[in-house]
């Protein structure tokens, strides 16, 4: 039997029938579609969504990149078991997907992209917004999405949708291979009718695997742990996506292992867990980094071991060995580690069982952790409630108001460093910092996606003024969808993070302040007369304007219980004269000019050369 439908109608019907199942829990995979319509998708996917409103919920976006960010936030909050689709027109609508696709793929988070494409039959050539490539007639701007997609296909015939759609869902549900998936859809093919086999449109369940480790790899990992004198665990986002928090807790407690966390892994153990030692690497805590410098075995679990985690290869001893438990062999072999290719939960459970109660005789870290918490308290403290707060003091006030139900979202600027070092995560999914791509403009749309995935929970988007200006448009979507997200804008009139880095590498904060230009190309005078709070209000948000620490406490408390999208707009004090966050506890490699006539650059190069000599390659 067959059903006659257009390609777009068949795709919507197919997507609505796909489900995931893990540990006996079955749920729908694609739960909604985001879209901005223009020529290339309005008469195809747009018409199909109108045809089947009961099968596929629709969310209206304002910016194509932001729609992908919202979908990524939804997928992360759903532990990669649910996802959203995103449809756009051809041309700029499609190319606006590239940044969001890169973010999804870098972070290994599933999102289905459905950009419109130029005519497959080429009745007119070129058509509006078509990129003409003299050496490749079949190429379009959608080919920009190939390198940032885990799977890419262009559906140029109706019957080609069947294998393309099945391959797309295979990748979306594969924990080792997920990311952005792109199905480019020529606008004429979307509207073309075809007789579809009923089997293609039937309910289908995709099992999300939990592969167990190879016995030989497990034996090698166990031997490494048994013979190590000072081992420690570095937990990444893979622990969260595998729902392996309990298994991590069991191994850490039974074996007496300290657990440091990456940005993606922070919160997999609560901050007051006896084995939790805080963030690791350049933005890490003194406790975790000191342990890493003396450890003879690093046990990575679900981490990509990026440069921030390893302090650009300077954090571990030259003779330190590594064991990497990861669901992808690509990541498990990094740093010449002993690979343990497995699902994080299955691998941790296997390690705990195989160790048979083995416990390390390690130096304890309680006093160091207690000292770090005292430094955190000092940074959070605001002795004068009538003063204007610093950025870290804003976090300190928020810390007193939240509980485990709150979710904090951030991605870029100086906030990720402050949060990784200082924030006291109370639940496994409270800490949502996108630091794989560290994309400015992620936070507001991601908060919408998270709110859709976790209705009823307080969702906070924390942004600096620079990040806010990158992507505020989805505020309108939050207002339209009646999602009571809480937006905190920290106004410091410039790029605080990159300004500090610029100063450290001899670039003297050039181009990082929001000020008028002088005759020599520099920046001078008072900050620009911009009012981002007024901008948020013009987009439909309720805006609160605390001026002091006392006002801030009242405003944040009001925002937390608000039933409408609410913005807390804070002019922050610079930490030059008041207590700021502790400095970085480990290095990060940003190359400095090898020769310069400017003293600041010369001094920065001398410091760079001193640090770079400590880099190690584990071979």
Coordinates of C-alpha atoms in Angstrom, one line a residue:
X1 CA 0.0 0.0 0.0
X2 CA 1.1 3.6 -0.7
X3 CA 0.1 7.1 0.2
X4 CA 0.3 10.0 -2.3
X5 CA 1.9 13.0 -0.6
X6 CA 4.3 15.8 -1.5
X7 CA 7.9 15.3 -0.5
X8 CA 7.5 17.9 2.3
X9 CA 4.3 16.3 3.6
X10 CA 5.9 12.9 3.6
X11 CA 8.9 14.3 5.5
X12 CA 6.8 15.9 8.2
X13 CA 4.8 12.6 8.5
X14 CA 8.0 10.6 8.7
X15 CA 9.6 12.8 11.3
X16 CA 6.5 12.8 13.5
X17 CA 6.7 9.0 13.6
X18 CA 10.3 8.7 14.8
X19 CA 11.1 7.8 18.5
X20 CA 14.1 7.1 20.6
X21 CA 14.3 4.4 23.3
X22 CA 17.0 4.1 26.0
X23 CA 16.8 2.0 29.2
X24 CA 13.2 1.1 28.4
X25 CA 12.0 4.8 28.1
X26 CA 10.5 5.6 24.7
X27 CA 9.9 9.2 23.6
X28 CA 9.4 11.1 20.4
X29 CA 12.6 12.2 18.6
X30 CA 11.6 15.4 16.6
X31 CA 9.1 17.1 18.8
X32 CA 8.8 20.4 16.9
X33 CA 10.0 22.4 13.9
X34 CA 11.4 25.9 14.0
X35 CA 11.0 28.0 10.8
X36 CA 11.4 31.3 9.0
X37 CA 9.7 31.2 5.7
X38 CA 10.7 32.6 2.3
X39 CA 10.9 31.3 -1.2
X40 CA 12.4 27.8 -1.1
X41 CA 10.4 26.5 1.9
X42 CA 7.1 28.4 2.2
X43 CA 5.2 26.3 -0.4
X44 CA 6.9 23.1 0.6
X45 CA 7.7 22.5 4.3
X46 CA 5.5 25.6 5.2
X47 CA 2.5 24.1 3.5
X48 CA 3.2 20.7 5.1
X49 CA 3.3 22.1 8.6
X50 CA -0.1 23.8 7.9
X51 CA -1.4 20.4 6.6
X52 CA -0.4 18.5 9.8
X53 CA -0.5 21.0 12.7
X54 CA -1.6 18.1 15.0
X55 CA 1.5 16.1 14.1
X56 CA 4.3 18.7 14.1
X57 CA 4.3 21.7 16.5
X58 CA 5.8 24.9 15.0
X59 CA 7.9 27.6 16.6
X60 CA 8.4 30.9 14.8
X61 CA 12.0 32.2 14.9
X62 CA 13.4 35.6 14.1
X63 CA 16.9 34.7 13.1
X64 CA 18.0 31.4 11.5
X65 CA 21.2 31.0 13.6
X66 CA 19.1 31.6 16.8
X67 CA 16.7 28.9 15.8
X68 CA 19.5 26.4 15.7
X69 CA 20.7 27.6 19.1
X70 CA 17.2 27.1 20.5
X71 CA 17.1 23.6 19.1
X72 CA 20.6 22.8 20.5
X73 CA 19.5 24.1 24.0
X74 CA 16.5 21.8 23.7
X75 CA 18.6 18.8 22.7
X76 CA 21.1 19.3 25.5
X77 CA 18.4 19.6 28.2
X78 CA 16.9 16.4 26.8
X79 CA 20.2 14.5 27.0
X80 CA 20.3 14.2 23.2
X81 CA 17.2 11.9 23.3
X82 CA 14.9 14.5 21.8
X83 CA 15.6 17.2 19.1
X84 CA 14.1 19.9 17.0
X85 CA 14.1 20.5 13.2
X86 CA 14.9 23.9 11.7
X87 CA 13.6 25.0 8.2
X88 CA 14.8 28.0 6.2
X89 CA 14.5 29.6 2.8
X90 CA 17.2 29.4 0.3
X91 CA 20.1 31.9 0.1
X92 CA 20.9 33.9 3.2
X93 CA 18.3 32.0 5.2
X94 CA 20.3 28.8 4.6
X95 CA 23.8 30.3 5.1
X96 CA 22.6 31.8 8.4
X97 CA 22.5 28.2 9.7
X98 CA 26.2 27.6 9.4
X99 CA 27.3 29.0 12.8
X100 CA 24.5 27.2 14.6
X101 CA 25.4 24.0 12.8
X102 CA 29.0 24.3 13.8
X103 CA 28.0 24.8 17.4
X104 CA 25.8 21.7 17.4
X105 CA 28.5 19.5 15.8
X106 CA 31.3 20.7 17.9
X107 CA 29.2 20.0 21.0
X108 CA 27.9 16.6 19.7
X109 CA 24.3 17.7 20.0
X110 CA 21.6 16.6 17.5
X111 CA 19.7 19.1 15.4
X112 CA 18.0 18.5 12.0
X113 CA 18.5 21.3 9.4
X114 CA 16.1 21.6 6.5
X115 CA 17.2 24.5 4.3
X116 CA 15.5 25.2 1.1
X117 CA 17.6 24.8 -2.1
X118 CA 17.5 26.0 -5.7
X119 CA 15.5 24.2 -8.3
X120 CA 16.6 20.6 -9.0
X121 CA 15.0 20.8 -12.5
X122 CA 16.6 24.2 -13.3
X123 CA 13.6 25.7 -15.1
X124 CA 15.3 29.1 -14.8
X125 CA 19.0 29.4 -14.1
X126 CA 20.0 31.4 -12.1
X127 CA 17.0 31.9 -9.8
X128 CA 16.8 34.5 -7.0
X129 CA 19.5 34.1 -4.4
X130 CA 21.3 31.4 -6.3
X131 CA 25.1 31.2 -6.1
X132 CA 26.5 30.5 -9.5
X133 CA 29.6 28.4 -9.4
X134 CA 31.2 28.2 -12.9
X135 CA 32.9 24.9 -12.3
X136 CA 30.0 23.1 -10.5
X137 CA 26.5 23.5 -11.7
X138 CA 24.9 21.4 -9.0
X139 CA 26.5 23.4 -6.1
X140 CA 24.5 25.8 -4.0
X141 CA 25.2 27.9 -0.8
X142 CA 23.9 24.9 1.2
X143 CA 27.2 23.2 0.5
X144 CA 28.7 25.6 3.1
X145 CA 26.9 23.3 5.6
X146 CA 28.9 20.2 4.6
X147 CA 31.9 20.6 6.8
X148 CA 29.8 21.5 9.9
X149 CA 27.3 18.7 9.5
X150 CA 27.7 15.1 10.7
X151 CA 25.5 14.1 7.8
X152 CA 24.6 16.0 4.6
X153 CA 22.4 15.1 1.7
X154 CA 20.6 16.9 -1.1
X155 CA 17.2 15.4 -2.0
X156 CA 17.0 15.9 -5.7
X157 CA 14.3 13.3 -6.4
X158 CA 11.2 12.3 -4.3
X159 CA 12.3 8.7 -3.9
X160 CA 15.7 9.8 -2.7
X161 CA 14.0 11.1 0.5
X162 CA 13.6 7.5 1.8
X163 CA 17.3 6.6 2.3
X164 CA 18.2 10.2 3.1
X165 CA 15.6 10.5 5.9
X166 CA 16.6 7.2 7.4
X167 CA 20.3 8.1 7.3
X168 CA 19.5 11.4 8.9
X169 CA 17.7 9.9 11.9
X170 CA 20.4 7.2 12.3
X171 CA 23.0 10.0 12.8
X172 CA 20.7 12.0 15.1
X173 CA 20.2 9.1 17.4
X174 CA 23.8 7.8 17.4
X175 CA 25.5 8.9 20.6
X176 CA 28.9 8.5 19.0
X177 CA 28.2 10.3 15.8
X178 CA 25.5 12.9 16.4
X179 CA 25.6 16.6 15.6
X180 CA 24.0 18.8 13.0
X181 CA 22.3 16.8 10.2
X182 CA 21.4 18.7 7.0
X183 CA 18.9 17.6 4.3
X184 CA 19.0 20.3 1.6
X185 CA 15.6 20.4 -0.1
X186 CA 15.2 21.9 -3.6
X187 CA 12.1 24.0 -3.6
X188 CA 10.5 22.2 -6.6
X189 CA 11.2 18.7 -5.2
X190 CA 9.5 19.7 -1.9
X191 CA 6.2 20.4 -3.7
X192 CA 6.4 17.3 -5.9
X193 CA 4.0 14.4 -5.2
X194 CA 5.0 10.8 -4.9
X195 CA 3.4 7.4 -3.9
X196 CA 5.1 6.7 -0.5
X197 CA 5.2 3.2 0.9
X198 CA 3.2 3.0 4.2
X199 CA 6.2 1.4 5.9
X200 CA 8.2 4.7 5.4
X201 CA 5.5 6.6 7.3
X202 CA 5.0 4.1 10.1
X203 CA 6.0 4.4 13.7
X204 CA 9.7 3.6 14.1
X205 CA 11.8 3.3 17.3
X206 CA 15.6 3.9 17.3
X207 CA 17.5 2.3 20.2
X208 CA 20.1 4.6 21.7
X209 CA 22.9 2.2 22.4
X210 CA 25.0 1.8 25.6
X211 CA 28.0 -0.1 24.3
X212 CA 30.1 -1.8 27.0
X213 CA 33.9 -1.7 27.0
X214 CA 36.1 -4.3 25.3
X215 CA 37.5 -6.7 27.9
X216 CA 41.1 -6.1 26.9
X217 CA 40.7 -2.3 27.1
X218 CA 38.9 -2.7 30.4
X219 CA 41.7 -4.9 31.9
X220 CA 44.3 -2.3 30.8
X221 CA 42.4 0.6 32.4
X222 CA 41.9 -1.4 35.6
X223 CA 45.6 -2.2 35.8
X224 CA 46.5 1.5 35.2
X225 CA 44.2 2.5 38.1
X226 CA 45.4 -0.2 40.4
X227 CA 49.1 0.8 39.9
X228 CA 48.6 4.6 40.0
X229 CA 49.5 6.4 43.2
X230 CA 47.7 9.7 42.6
X231 CA 44.9 9.2 40.0
X232 CA 42.0 11.6 39.4
X233 CA 38.9 11.8 37.2
X234 CA 38.1 14.5 34.7
X235 CA 34.4 14.3 33.9
X236 CA 33.0 15.9 30.8
X237 CA 29.6 16.3 29.1
X238 CA 29.5 12.7 28.1
X239 CA 28.7 11.8 31.8
X240 CA 25.6 14.0 31.6
X241 CA 24.3 12.8 28.2
X242 CA 24.7 9.2 29.3
X243 CA 22.9 9.9 32.6
X244 CA 25.9 8.4 34.3
X245 CA 26.0 10.6 37.4
X246 CA 25.1 7.8 39.8
X247 CA 27.8 5.6 38.2
X248 CA 30.4 8.3 38.5
X249 CA 29.4 8.8 42.2
X250 CA 29.7 5.1 42.8
X251 CA 33.2 4.8 41.3
X252 CA 34.5 8.0 42.9
X253 CA 33.3 7.0 46.4
X254 CA 34.4 3.4 46.2
X255 CA 37.9 4.1 44.8
X256 CA 38.5 7.4 46.7
X257 CA 39.0 9.4 43.5
X258 CA 38.8 13.2 43.2
X259 CA 36.6 14.4 40.3
X260 CA 37.3 17.6 38.4
X261 CA 34.9 18.7 35.7
X262 CA 35.0 20.4 32.3
X263 CA 32.6 23.2 31.4
X264 CA 30.3 20.6 29.8
X265 CA 30.6 18.3 32.8
X266 CA 30.2 20.7 35.7
X267 CA 27.4 19.7 37.9
X268 CA 27.5 16.0 37.3
X269 CA 28.4 15.8 41.0
X270 CA 27.0 18.6 43.2
X271 CA 29.4 21.2 44.4
X272 CA 29.4 19.9 48.0
X273 CA 30.0 16.2 47.0
X274 CA 33.0 15.0 49.0
X275 CA 34.8 13.9 45.7
X276 CA 34.0 17.0 43.7
X277 CA 37.1 19.3 43.4
X278 CA 35.6 21.8 40.9
X279 CA 36.4 22.9 37.4
X280 CA 39.6 21.9 35.7
X281 CA 42.1 23.7 33.5
X282 CA 42.5 27.4 32.6
X283 CA 39.1 28.3 34.1
X284 CA 39.4 25.7 36.9
X285 CA 39.8 25.8 40.6
X286 CA 43.1 25.8 42.5
X287 CA 42.1 22.5 44.1
X288 CA 41.5 20.7 40.8
X289 CA 44.5 22.1 39.0
X290 CA 46.9 21.4 41.8
X291 CA 45.7 17.8 41.9
X292 CA 46.1 17.6 38.1
X293 CA 49.7 18.8 38.3
X294 CA 50.7 16.1 40.7
X295 CA 48.5 13.3 39.4
X296 CA 50.2 10.3 37.7
X297 CA 47.0 9.0 36.1
X298 CA 44.2 11.1 34.5
X299 CA 40.9 9.2 33.9
X300 CA 38.9 11.1 31.4
X301 CA 35.2 10.3 31.2
X302 CA 33.2 11.8 28.4
X303 CA 35.6 14.6 27.7
X304 CA 37.3 15.9 24.5
X305 CA 40.3 17.1 26.5
X306 CA 40.4 20.5 24.8
X307 CA 43.0 23.2 25.4
X308 CA 41.1 24.8 28.2
X309 CA 40.9 21.5 30.0
X310 CA 44.6 20.6 29.6
X311 CA 45.9 24.2 29.9
X312 CA 47.1 23.9 26.4
X313 CA 49.1 20.8 27.2
X314 CA 50.9 22.3 30.3
X315 CA 48.7 21.0 33.2
X316 CA 49.8 17.4 33.4
X317 CA 53.2 16.0 34.3
X318 CA 55.4 14.6 31.5
X319 CA 55.1 11.1 32.9
X320 CA 51.3 11.3 33.5
X321 CA 49.4 8.5 31.9
X322 CA 45.8 8.9 30.7
X323 CA 42.8 6.6 30.4
X324 CA 40.0 8.0 28.3
X325 CA 36.5 6.5 28.7
X326 CA 34.5 7.8 25.7
X327 CA 31.8 6.5 23.4
X328 CA 33.8 7.7 20.4
X329 CA 37.2 6.1 19.5
X330 CA 38.3 9.4 18.1
X331 CA 38.1 11.0 21.6
X332 CA 39.2 7.9 23.5
X333 CA 42.6 7.9 21.8
X334 CA 43.5 11.6 22.5
X335 CA 46.7 12.4 24.3
X336 CA 48.0 8.9 23.5
X337 CA 45.6 7.6 26.2
X338 CA 44.7 4.0 27.0
X339 CA 41.3 4.0 25.2
X340 CA 38.2 2.7 26.9
X341 CA 35.6 3.0 24.1
X342 CA 32.2 2.7 25.8
X343 CA 29.1 4.5 26.9
X344 CA 30.0 6.5 30.0
X345 CA 27.5 4.8 32.3
X346 CA 28.3 1.3 31.1
X347 CA 32.1 2.0 31.3
X348 CA 32.0 3.5 34.8
X349 CA 29.9 0.6 36.0
X350 CA 32.3 -1.9 34.5
X351 CA 35.3 -0.1 36.0
X352 CA 33.7 -0.1 39.5
X353 CA 32.9 -3.8 39.3
X354 CA 36.4 -4.8 37.9
X355 CA 38.2 -2.8 40.6
X356 CA 36.5 -4.9 43.2
X357 CA 36.6 -2.4 46.0
X358 CA 40.2 -1.2 45.3
X359 CA 40.7 2.1 47.0
X360 CA 43.4 4.7 46.4
X361 CA 45.7 5.7 49.3
X362 CA 45.6 9.3 48.1
X363 CA 46.3 12.6 49.8
X364 CA 43.0 14.2 50.7
X365 CA 41.9 17.5 49.3
X366 CA 39.3 18.7 51.8
X367 CA 41.4 21.6 53.2
X368 CA 42.2 22.8 49.7
X369 CA 38.6 22.7 48.7
X370 CA 37.5 24.5 51.9
X371 CA 40.1 27.2 51.1
X372 CA 38.7 27.6 47.6
X373 CA 35.2 28.0 48.9
X374 CA 36.4 30.7 51.3
X375 CA 37.9 32.5 48.2
X376 CA 34.6 32.1 46.5
X377 CA 32.8 33.6 49.5
X378 CA 35.2 36.5 49.4
X379 CA 34.6 37.1 45.7
X380 CA 30.8 36.9 46.1
X381 CA 30.7 39.2 49.2
X382 CA 29.3 42.7 48.8
X383 CA 30.1 44.5 52.0
X384 CA 28.2 47.7 51.0
X385 CA 24.6 46.9 49.9
X386 CA 24.3 50.4 48.6
X387 CA 27.2 50.0 46.1
X388 CA 26.9 49.0 42.5
X389 CA 27.7 45.3 42.1
X390 CA 30.5 43.7 40.3
X391 CA 29.8 40.8 37.8
X392 CA 31.0 38.2 40.4
X393 CA 28.8 39.8 43.1
X394 CA 25.8 39.4 40.8
X395 CA 26.6 35.7 40.7
X396 CA 26.9 35.7 44.5
X397 CA 23.5 37.2 44.9
X398 CA 22.0 34.8 42.4
X399 CA 23.7 31.9 44.3
X400 CA 21.7 32.8 47.4
X401 CA 18.4 32.7 45.6
X402 CA 18.5 29.5 43.4
X403 CA 17.9 25.9 44.2
X404 CA 18.4 22.7 42.2
X405 CA 15.5 23.5 39.9
X406 CA 17.1 26.6 38.4
X407 CA 19.1 26.3 35.1
X408 CA 21.8 28.8 34.2
X409 CA 22.8 29.3 30.6
X410 CA 26.0 31.1 29.3
X411 CA 28.4 30.7 26.5
X412 CA 30.9 33.5 26.0
X413 CA 32.8 36.4 27.5
X414 CA 34.2 36.5 31.0
X415 CA 31.2 34.8 32.6
X416 CA 32.3 31.2 31.6
X417 CA 35.5 31.6 33.6
X418 CA 33.8 33.1 36.6
X419 CA 31.1 30.4 36.5
X420 CA 33.4 27.5 36.0
X421 CA 35.6 28.6 38.9
X422 CA 33.0 29.8 41.4
X423 CA 29.4 28.6 40.7
X424 CA 28.0 26.0 43.1
X425 CA 26.1 23.7 40.9
X426 CA 23.2 22.0 42.9
X427 CA 21.8 19.6 40.3
X428 CA 23.1 17.6 37.4
X429 CA 21.5 19.9 34.8
X430 CA 21.7 23.3 36.4
X431 CA 24.9 24.4 34.8
X432 CA 24.5 24.9 31.0
X433 CA 27.6 26.7 29.6
X434 CA 28.2 26.1 25.9
X435 CA 32.0 26.2 25.7
X436 CA 32.7 23.9 22.9
X437 CA 32.2 26.7 20.4
X438 CA 31.7 29.5 22.9
X439 CA 29.3 31.3 20.6
X440 CA 28.3 34.8 21.5
X441 CA 24.5 35.1 21.1
X442 CA 23.7 31.5 22.1
X443 CA 22.2 32.2 25.5
X444 CA 18.8 33.8 24.8
X445 CA 17.7 31.4 22.1
X446 CA 19.1 28.4 24.1
X447 CA 17.1 29.5 27.1
X448 CA 14.0 29.3 25.0
X449 CA 14.9 25.7 23.9
X450 CA 15.7 24.7 27.5
X451 CA 12.4 26.2 28.7
X452 CA 10.5 24.2 26.1
X453 CA 12.4 21.0 27.3
X454 CA 11.9 21.7 31.0
X455 CA 8.6 23.6 31.5
X456 CA 8.0 25.1 34.9
X457 CA 11.7 25.4 35.9
X458 CA 13.4 28.8 36.3
X459 CA 15.7 29.3 33.3
X460 CA 18.3 32.1 33.4
X461 CA 20.2 33.5 30.4
X462 CA 23.3 35.3 31.7
X463 CA 24.9 37.7 29.1
X464 CA 27.3 40.6 28.9
X465 CA 26.5 43.6 26.8
X466 CA 28.7 42.3 23.9
X467 CA 26.9 39.0 23.8
X468 CA 23.5 40.6 24.0
X469 CA 24.1 42.7 21.0
X470 CA 25.0 39.6 18.9
X471 CA 21.5 38.0 19.1
X472 CA 18.7 39.6 21.0
X473 CA 16.0 38.9 18.4
X474 CA 14.6 35.8 20.0
X475 CA 13.2 37.8 22.9
X476 CA 10.3 38.3 20.6
X477 CA 9.9 34.6 20.3
X478 CA 10.0 34.2 24.1
X479 CA 7.2 36.8 24.4
X480 CA 5.2 35.2 21.6
X481 CA 5.5 31.7 23.2
X482 CA 4.8 33.1 26.7
X483 CA 8.0 31.5 28.1
X484 CA 9.1 33.2 31.3
X485 CA 12.8 33.1 30.7
X486 CA 15.0 35.2 33.0
X487 CA 17.5 37.4 31.2
X488 CA 20.4 39.0 33.2
X489 CA 22.3 41.6 31.1
X490 CA 25.6 42.7 32.7
X491 CA 26.5 46.1 31.2
X492 CA 30.2 46.9 31.4
X493 CA 30.4 48.8 28.1
X494 CA 32.7 46.6 26.2
X495 CA 34.2 43.1 25.7
X496 CA 35.5 42.4 29.2
X497 CA 37.0 39.0 28.5
X498 CA 38.7 39.7 25.3
X499 CA 39.8 43.1 26.6
X500 CA 41.6 41.4 29.4
X501 CA 43.2 38.9 27.1
X502 CA 44.1 41.7 24.7
X503 CA 46.0 43.5 27.5
X504 CA 47.7 40.3 28.5
X505 CA 49.1 39.6 25.0
X506 CA 50.3 43.1 24.3
X507 CA 47.3 44.3 22.2
X508 CA 46.5 46.9 24.8
X509 CA 42.7 46.4 24.8
X510 CA 42.4 47.8 21.2
X511 CA 38.9 47.5 19.8
X512 CA 37.3 46.1 23.0
X513 CA 35.6 49.2 24.5
X514 CA 32.3 50.7 23.4
X515 CA 33.6 54.3 23.1
X516 CA 33.9 56.9 20.4
X517 CA 36.9 56.7 18.1
X518 CA 39.7 59.3 18.3
X519 CA 41.7 60.7 15.4
X520 CA 44.3 58.0 15.8
X521 CA 41.9 55.1 15.6
X522 CA 41.8 54.5 19.3
X523 CA 38.9 54.7 21.7
X524 CA 38.3 57.6 24.1
X525 CA 35.7 59.4 26.2
X526 CA 32.8 58.1 28.1
X527 CA 30.9 54.9 27.2
X528 CA 28.5 55.1 24.3
X529 CA 25.0 56.3 25.3
X530 CA 23.3 52.9 24.7
X531 CA 20.5 51.5 26.8
X532 CA 20.2 47.7 26.3
X533 CA 17.4 47.5 28.9
X534 CA 15.3 49.8 26.8
X535 CA 16.0 47.6 23.8
X536 CA 14.9 44.5 25.7
X537 CA 11.7 46.4 26.8
X538 CA 11.0 47.4 23.2
X539 CA 11.1 43.7 22.2
X540 CA 8.4 42.9 24.8
X541 CA 10.3 42.0 28.0
X542 CA 9.5 43.2 31.4
X543 CA 12.7 45.0 32.5
X544 CA 14.0 45.6 36.1
X545 CA 16.8 48.0 36.7
X546 CA 18.6 47.4 40.0
X547 CA 21.3 50.0 40.8
X548 CA 22.7 48.6 44.0
X549 CA 23.4 45.2 45.6
X550 CA 20.2 45.6 47.7
X551 CA 18.2 46.4 44.6
X552 CA 19.7 43.5 42.7
X553 CA 18.6 41.0 45.3
X554 CA 15.0 42.2 45.0
X555 CA 15.1 42.3 41.2
X556 CA 16.6 38.8 40.9
X557 CA 14.0 37.4 43.3
X558 CA 11.2 39.0 41.4
X559 CA 12.5 37.7 38.1
X560 CA 12.8 34.2 39.5
X561 CA 9.1 34.0 40.2
X562 CA 7.9 36.0 37.2
X563 CA 5.4 34.4 34.8
X564 CA 6.4 36.6 31.9
X565 CA 9.8 37.0 30.2
X566 CA 11.8 39.3 32.5
X567 CA 15.1 41.1 32.1
X568 CA 17.3 42.2 35.0
X569 CA 19.6 45.0 33.5
X570 CA 22.6 45.6 35.7
X571 CA 25.3 48.3 35.3
X572 CA 28.3 46.5 36.9
X573 CA 31.3 47.9 38.7
X574 CA 34.7 47.0 37.4
X575 CA 36.7 44.8 39.8
X576 CA 39.7 47.2 39.7
X577 CA 39.0 48.6 43.2
X578 CA 36.9 45.8 44.7
X579 CA 37.2 42.1 45.2
X580 CA 37.1 40.3 41.9
X581 CA 37.3 36.6 40.9
X582 CA 40.5 34.6 41.6
X583 CA 42.9 34.8 38.7
X584 CA 43.3 31.9 36.2
X585 CA 44.9 28.9 37.9
X586 CA 46.5 27.5 34.7
X587 CA 47.8 28.8 31.4
X588 CA 46.1 29.1 28.0
X589 CA 48.0 29.4 24.8
X590 CA 47.3 32.5 22.8
X591 CA 50.3 33.3 20.6
X592 CA 52.0 36.7 21.1
X593 CA 53.8 38.8 18.5
X594 CA 57.3 37.5 18.3
X595 CA 58.7 41.0 17.6
X596 CA 57.3 44.4 18.4
X597 CA 58.4 48.0 19.2
X598 CA 55.7 48.3 21.9
X599 CA 56.9 47.5 25.4
X600 CA 53.6 45.7 26.4
X601 CA 54.0 43.3 23.5
X602 CA 57.6 42.6 24.3
X603 CA 56.8 41.9 27.9
X604 CA 53.9 39.7 26.9
X605 CA 56.1 37.7 24.6
X606 CA 58.7 37.1 27.4
X607 CA 55.8 35.7 29.5
X608 CA 54.6 33.6 26.7
X609 CA 58.0 32.0 26.0
X610 CA 58.2 31.1 29.7
X611 CA 54.9 29.3 29.7
X612 CA 55.3 27.5 26.3
X613 CA 58.4 25.6 27.5
X614 CA 56.1 23.7 29.9
X615 CA 54.0 22.2 27.1
X616 CA 54.1 18.4 26.9
X617 CA 52.9 16.0 24.2
X618 CA 51.8 12.7 25.6
X619 CA 53.0 10.1 23.1

